[in-house]
mmCIF file of C-alpha atoms in Angstrom:
data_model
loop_
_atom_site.group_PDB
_atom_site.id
_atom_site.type_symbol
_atom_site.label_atom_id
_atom_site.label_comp_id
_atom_site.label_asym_id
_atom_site.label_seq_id
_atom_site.Cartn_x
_atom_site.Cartn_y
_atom_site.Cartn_z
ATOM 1 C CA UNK A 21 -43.136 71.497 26.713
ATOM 2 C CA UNK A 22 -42.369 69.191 23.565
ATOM 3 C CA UNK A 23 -45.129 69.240 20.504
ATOM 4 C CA UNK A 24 -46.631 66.384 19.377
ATOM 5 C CA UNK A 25 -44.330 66.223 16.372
ATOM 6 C CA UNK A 26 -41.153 66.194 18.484
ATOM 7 C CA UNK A 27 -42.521 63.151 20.840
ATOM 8 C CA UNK A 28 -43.926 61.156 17.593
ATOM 9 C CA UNK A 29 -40.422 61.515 16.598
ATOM 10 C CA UNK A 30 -38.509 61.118 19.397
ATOM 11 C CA UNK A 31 -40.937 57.493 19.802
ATOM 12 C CA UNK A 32 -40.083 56.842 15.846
ATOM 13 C CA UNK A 33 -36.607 57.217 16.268
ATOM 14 C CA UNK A 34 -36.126 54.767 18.970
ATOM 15 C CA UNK A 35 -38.393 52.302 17.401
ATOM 16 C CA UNK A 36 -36.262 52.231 14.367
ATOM 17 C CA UNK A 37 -33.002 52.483 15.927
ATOM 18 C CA UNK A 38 -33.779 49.328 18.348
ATOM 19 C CA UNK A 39 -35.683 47.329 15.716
ATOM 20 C CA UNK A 40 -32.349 47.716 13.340
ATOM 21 C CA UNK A 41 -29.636 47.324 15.971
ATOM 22 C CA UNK A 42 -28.788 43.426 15.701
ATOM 23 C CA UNK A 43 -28.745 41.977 18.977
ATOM 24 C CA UNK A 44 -27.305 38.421 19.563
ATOM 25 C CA UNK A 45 -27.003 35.451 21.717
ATOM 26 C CA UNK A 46 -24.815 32.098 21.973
ATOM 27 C CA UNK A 47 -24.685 29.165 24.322
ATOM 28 C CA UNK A 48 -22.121 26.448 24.623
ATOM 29 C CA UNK A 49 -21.634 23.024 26.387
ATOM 30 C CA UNK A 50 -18.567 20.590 26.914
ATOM 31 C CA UNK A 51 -18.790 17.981 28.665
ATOM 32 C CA UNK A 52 -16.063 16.367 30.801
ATOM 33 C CA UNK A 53 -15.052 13.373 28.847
ATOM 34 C CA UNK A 54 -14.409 15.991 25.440
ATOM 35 C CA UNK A 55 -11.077 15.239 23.914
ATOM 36 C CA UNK A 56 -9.518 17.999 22.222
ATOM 37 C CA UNK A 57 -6.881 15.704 20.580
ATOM 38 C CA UNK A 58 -9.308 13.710 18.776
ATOM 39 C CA UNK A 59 -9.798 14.358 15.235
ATOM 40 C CA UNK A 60 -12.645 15.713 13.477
ATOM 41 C CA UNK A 61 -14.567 15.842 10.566
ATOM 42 C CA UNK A 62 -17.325 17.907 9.497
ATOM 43 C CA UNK A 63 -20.031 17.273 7.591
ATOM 44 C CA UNK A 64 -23.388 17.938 5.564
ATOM 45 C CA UNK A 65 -25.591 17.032 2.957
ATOM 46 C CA UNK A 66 -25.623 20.520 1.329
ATOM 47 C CA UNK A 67 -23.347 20.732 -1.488
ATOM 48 C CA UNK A 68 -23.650 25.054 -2.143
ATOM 49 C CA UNK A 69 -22.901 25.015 2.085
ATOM 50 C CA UNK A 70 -20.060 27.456 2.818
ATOM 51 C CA UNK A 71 -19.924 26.820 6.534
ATOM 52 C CA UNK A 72 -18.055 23.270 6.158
ATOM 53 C CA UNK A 73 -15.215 25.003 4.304
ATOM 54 C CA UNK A 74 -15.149 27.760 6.924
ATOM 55 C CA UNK A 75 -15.184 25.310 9.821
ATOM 56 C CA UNK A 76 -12.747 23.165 8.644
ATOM 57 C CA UNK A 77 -10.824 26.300 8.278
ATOM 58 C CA UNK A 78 -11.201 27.728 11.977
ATOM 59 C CA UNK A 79 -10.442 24.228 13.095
ATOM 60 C CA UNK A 80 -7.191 23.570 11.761
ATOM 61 C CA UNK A 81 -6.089 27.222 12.496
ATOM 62 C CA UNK A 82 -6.702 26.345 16.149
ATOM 63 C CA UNK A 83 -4.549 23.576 15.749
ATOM 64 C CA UNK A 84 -7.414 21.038 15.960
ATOM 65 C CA UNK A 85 -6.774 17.748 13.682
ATOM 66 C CA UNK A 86 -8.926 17.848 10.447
ATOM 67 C CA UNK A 87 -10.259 14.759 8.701
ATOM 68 C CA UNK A 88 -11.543 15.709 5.128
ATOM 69 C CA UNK A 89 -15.075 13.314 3.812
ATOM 70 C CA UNK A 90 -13.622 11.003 1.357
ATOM 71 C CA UNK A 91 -16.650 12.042 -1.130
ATOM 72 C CA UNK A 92 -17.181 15.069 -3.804
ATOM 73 C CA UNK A 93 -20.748 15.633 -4.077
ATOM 74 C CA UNK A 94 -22.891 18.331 -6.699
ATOM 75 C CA UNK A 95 -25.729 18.637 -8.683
ATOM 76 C CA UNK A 96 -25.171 17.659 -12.046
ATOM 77 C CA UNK A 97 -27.522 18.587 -14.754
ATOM 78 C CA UNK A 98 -29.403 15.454 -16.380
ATOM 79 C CA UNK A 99 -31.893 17.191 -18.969
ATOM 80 C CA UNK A 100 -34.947 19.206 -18.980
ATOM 81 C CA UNK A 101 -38.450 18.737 -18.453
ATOM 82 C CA UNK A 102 -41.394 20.542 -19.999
ATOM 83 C CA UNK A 103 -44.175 22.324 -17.431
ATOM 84 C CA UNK A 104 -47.079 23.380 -18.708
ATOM 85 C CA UNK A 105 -49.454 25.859 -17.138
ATOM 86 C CA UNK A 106 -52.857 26.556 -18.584
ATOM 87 C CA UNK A 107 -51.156 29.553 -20.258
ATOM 88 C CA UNK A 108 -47.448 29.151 -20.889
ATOM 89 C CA UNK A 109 -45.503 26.616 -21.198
ATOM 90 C CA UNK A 110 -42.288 26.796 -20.152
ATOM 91 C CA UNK A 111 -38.867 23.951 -19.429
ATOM 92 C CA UNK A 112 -36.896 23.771 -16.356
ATOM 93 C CA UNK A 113 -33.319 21.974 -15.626
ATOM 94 C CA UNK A 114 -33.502 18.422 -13.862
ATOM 95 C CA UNK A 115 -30.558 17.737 -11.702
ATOM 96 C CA UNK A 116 -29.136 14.973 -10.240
ATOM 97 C CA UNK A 117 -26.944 14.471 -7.064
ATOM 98 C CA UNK A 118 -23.597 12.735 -8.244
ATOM 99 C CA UNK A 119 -21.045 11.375 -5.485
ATOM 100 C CA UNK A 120 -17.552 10.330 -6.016
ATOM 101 C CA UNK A 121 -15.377 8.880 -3.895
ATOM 102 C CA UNK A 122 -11.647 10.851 -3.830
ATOM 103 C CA UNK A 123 -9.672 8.862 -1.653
ATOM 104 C CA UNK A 124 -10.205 6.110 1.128
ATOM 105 C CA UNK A 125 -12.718 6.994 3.909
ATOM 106 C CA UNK A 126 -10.862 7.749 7.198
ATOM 107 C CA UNK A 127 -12.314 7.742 10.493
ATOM 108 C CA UNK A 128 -12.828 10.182 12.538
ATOM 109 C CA UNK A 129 -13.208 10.866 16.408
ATOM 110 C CA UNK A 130 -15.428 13.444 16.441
ATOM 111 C CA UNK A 131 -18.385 14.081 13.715
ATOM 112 C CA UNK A 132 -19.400 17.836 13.978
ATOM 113 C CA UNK A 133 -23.050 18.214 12.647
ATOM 114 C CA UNK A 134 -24.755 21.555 12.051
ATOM 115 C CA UNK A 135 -27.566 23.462 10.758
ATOM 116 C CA UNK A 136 -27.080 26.893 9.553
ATOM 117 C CA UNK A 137 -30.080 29.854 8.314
ATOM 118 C CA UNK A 138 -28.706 33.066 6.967
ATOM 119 C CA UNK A 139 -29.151 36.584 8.295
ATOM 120 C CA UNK A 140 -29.829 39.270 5.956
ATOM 121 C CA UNK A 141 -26.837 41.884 5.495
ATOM 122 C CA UNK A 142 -25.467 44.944 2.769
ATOM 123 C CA UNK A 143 -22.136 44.308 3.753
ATOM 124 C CA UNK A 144 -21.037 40.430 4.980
ATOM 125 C CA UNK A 145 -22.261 36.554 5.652
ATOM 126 C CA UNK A 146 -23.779 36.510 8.374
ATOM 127 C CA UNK A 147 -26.015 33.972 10.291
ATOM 128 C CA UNK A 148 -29.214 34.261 11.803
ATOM 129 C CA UNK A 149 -29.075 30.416 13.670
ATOM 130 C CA UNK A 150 -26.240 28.169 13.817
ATOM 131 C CA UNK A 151 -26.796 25.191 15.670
ATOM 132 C CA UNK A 152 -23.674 22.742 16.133
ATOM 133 C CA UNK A 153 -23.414 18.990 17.674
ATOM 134 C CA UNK A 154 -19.755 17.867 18.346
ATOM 135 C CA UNK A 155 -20.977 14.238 18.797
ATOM 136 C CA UNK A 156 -18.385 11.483 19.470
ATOM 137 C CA UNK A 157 -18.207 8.852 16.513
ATOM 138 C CA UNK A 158 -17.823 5.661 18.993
ATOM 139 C CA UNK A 159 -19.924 6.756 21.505
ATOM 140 C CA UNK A 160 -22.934 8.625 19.470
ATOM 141 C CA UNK A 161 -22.835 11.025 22.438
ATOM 142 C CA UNK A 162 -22.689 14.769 21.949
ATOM 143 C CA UNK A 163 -19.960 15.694 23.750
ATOM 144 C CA UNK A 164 -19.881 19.812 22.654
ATOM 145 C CA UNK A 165 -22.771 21.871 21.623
ATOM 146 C CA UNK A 166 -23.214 25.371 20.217
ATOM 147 C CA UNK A 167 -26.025 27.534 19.628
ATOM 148 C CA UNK A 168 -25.734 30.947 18.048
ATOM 149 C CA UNK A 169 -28.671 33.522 17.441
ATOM 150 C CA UNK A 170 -29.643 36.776 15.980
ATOM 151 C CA UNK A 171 -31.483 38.616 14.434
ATOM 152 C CA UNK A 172 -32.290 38.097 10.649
ATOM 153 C CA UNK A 173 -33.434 41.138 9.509
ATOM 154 C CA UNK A 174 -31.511 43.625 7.948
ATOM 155 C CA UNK A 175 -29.890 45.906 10.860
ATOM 156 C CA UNK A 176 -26.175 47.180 12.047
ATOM 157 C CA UNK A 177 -23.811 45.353 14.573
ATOM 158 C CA UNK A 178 -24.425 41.658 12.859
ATOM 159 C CA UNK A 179 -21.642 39.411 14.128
ATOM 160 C CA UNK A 180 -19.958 37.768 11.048
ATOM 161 C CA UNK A 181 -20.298 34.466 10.075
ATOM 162 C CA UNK A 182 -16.112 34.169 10.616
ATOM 163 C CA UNK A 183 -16.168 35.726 13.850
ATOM 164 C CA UNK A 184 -18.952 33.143 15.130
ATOM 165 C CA UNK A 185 -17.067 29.840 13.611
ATOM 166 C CA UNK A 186 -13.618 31.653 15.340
ATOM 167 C CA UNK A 187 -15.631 32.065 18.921
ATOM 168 C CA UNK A 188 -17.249 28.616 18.404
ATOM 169 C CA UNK A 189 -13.558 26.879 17.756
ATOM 170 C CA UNK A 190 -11.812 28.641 20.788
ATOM 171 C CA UNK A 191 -14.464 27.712 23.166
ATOM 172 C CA UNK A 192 -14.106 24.121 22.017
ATOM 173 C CA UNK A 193 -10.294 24.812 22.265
ATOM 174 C CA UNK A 194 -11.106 25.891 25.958
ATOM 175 C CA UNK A 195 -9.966 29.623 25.206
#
C-alpha cells in the first residue's frame, strides 16, 4: 500500500508534467474559388512585427508570388517630454510614426491580414494565437483562413513560430 507521501507525489508530478507539456491546436479553411496563382501581399500596422518578414518568407519558398508594401514605416524619435509625479520627476522619449514611400504601390490579389500574441519560451519564437485572413483584394471576401493555438505559458513541445508559418503556407499551397 502507497504512503501518503508517494500518492501526493505521484498527484504533483502529473499536475506539473501536464500543466507544462504545450498542447496545441490549428484550423484552416479554403474556399473553392481560392486562386493559388494570385499574388499576395502581406501586411500590418506593427512596425517591430517579425511575422510579415517570416511570411513573406514561407510564401515565396512555396513558390507563391510575393508583392512587397510600397511603404517603410518606424518610430522616429521627436523629443522628450517631462512627467512629473508628486515625488520624482522624470522625462520620457516622444515618438512619431514616419512613412515613406519606396517605390510605386502595386496591387495585389490577395491581402493576407493577421494578428499574432506571443507564447512564452527559454529556447525559440513561438506563438500563443495566430489568427490569419487570406481575403481577396477585388472581392473583400476571405477566401483562406487560419487559426493556430497554444498554450502561452512557459512549457516543453511549443511548436515554433517557423514551423506554424511553413504548415500555414503548405495548406494554402494544398500540401
Amino acid at each position: 500500500m502507497k504512503t501518503q507521501f508517494e500518492i501526493i507525489l505521484a498527484a504533483s508530478m502529473a499536475l506539473l508534467a501536464t500543466s507544462c507539456i504545450s498542447i496545441s491546436r490549428q484550423s484552416f479553411h479554403k474556399t473553392d474559388d481560392f486562386n493559388p496563382k494570385g499574388t499576395f501581399k502581406v501586411v500590418t500596422v506593427n512596425t517591430n512585427d517579425l511575422v510579415l518578414g517570416k511570411l513573406e518568407h514561407q510564401l515565396a519558398l512555396k513558390g507563391f508570388t510575393v508583392i512587397a508594401d510600397n511603404r517603410v514605416s518606424g518610430n522616429v524619435p521627436v523629443g522628450m517630454s517631462t512627467v512629473t509625479t508628486f515625488d520624482s520627476t522624470y522625462q520620457v522619449d516622444n515618438f512619431r510614426l514616419v512613412s515613406m514611400q519606396i517605390f510605386e504601390n502595386k496591387e495585389a490579389d490577395y491581402i493576407i491580414r493577421y494578428q499574432v500574441a506571443q507564447a512564452a519560451s527559454f529556447t525559440k519564437t513561438a506563438y500563443a494565437n495566430l489568427d490569419i485572413e487570406v481575403i481577396n483584394a477585388k472581392t473583400g471576401r476571405t477566401e483562406a483562413t487560419y487559426n493556430f493555438w497554444q498554450n502561452p505559458v512557459m512549457g516543453w513541445g511549443k511548436r515554433r513560430a517557423d514551423k506554424v508559418l511553413r504548415q500555414f503556407v503548405e495548406a494554402l499551397a494544398g500540401k
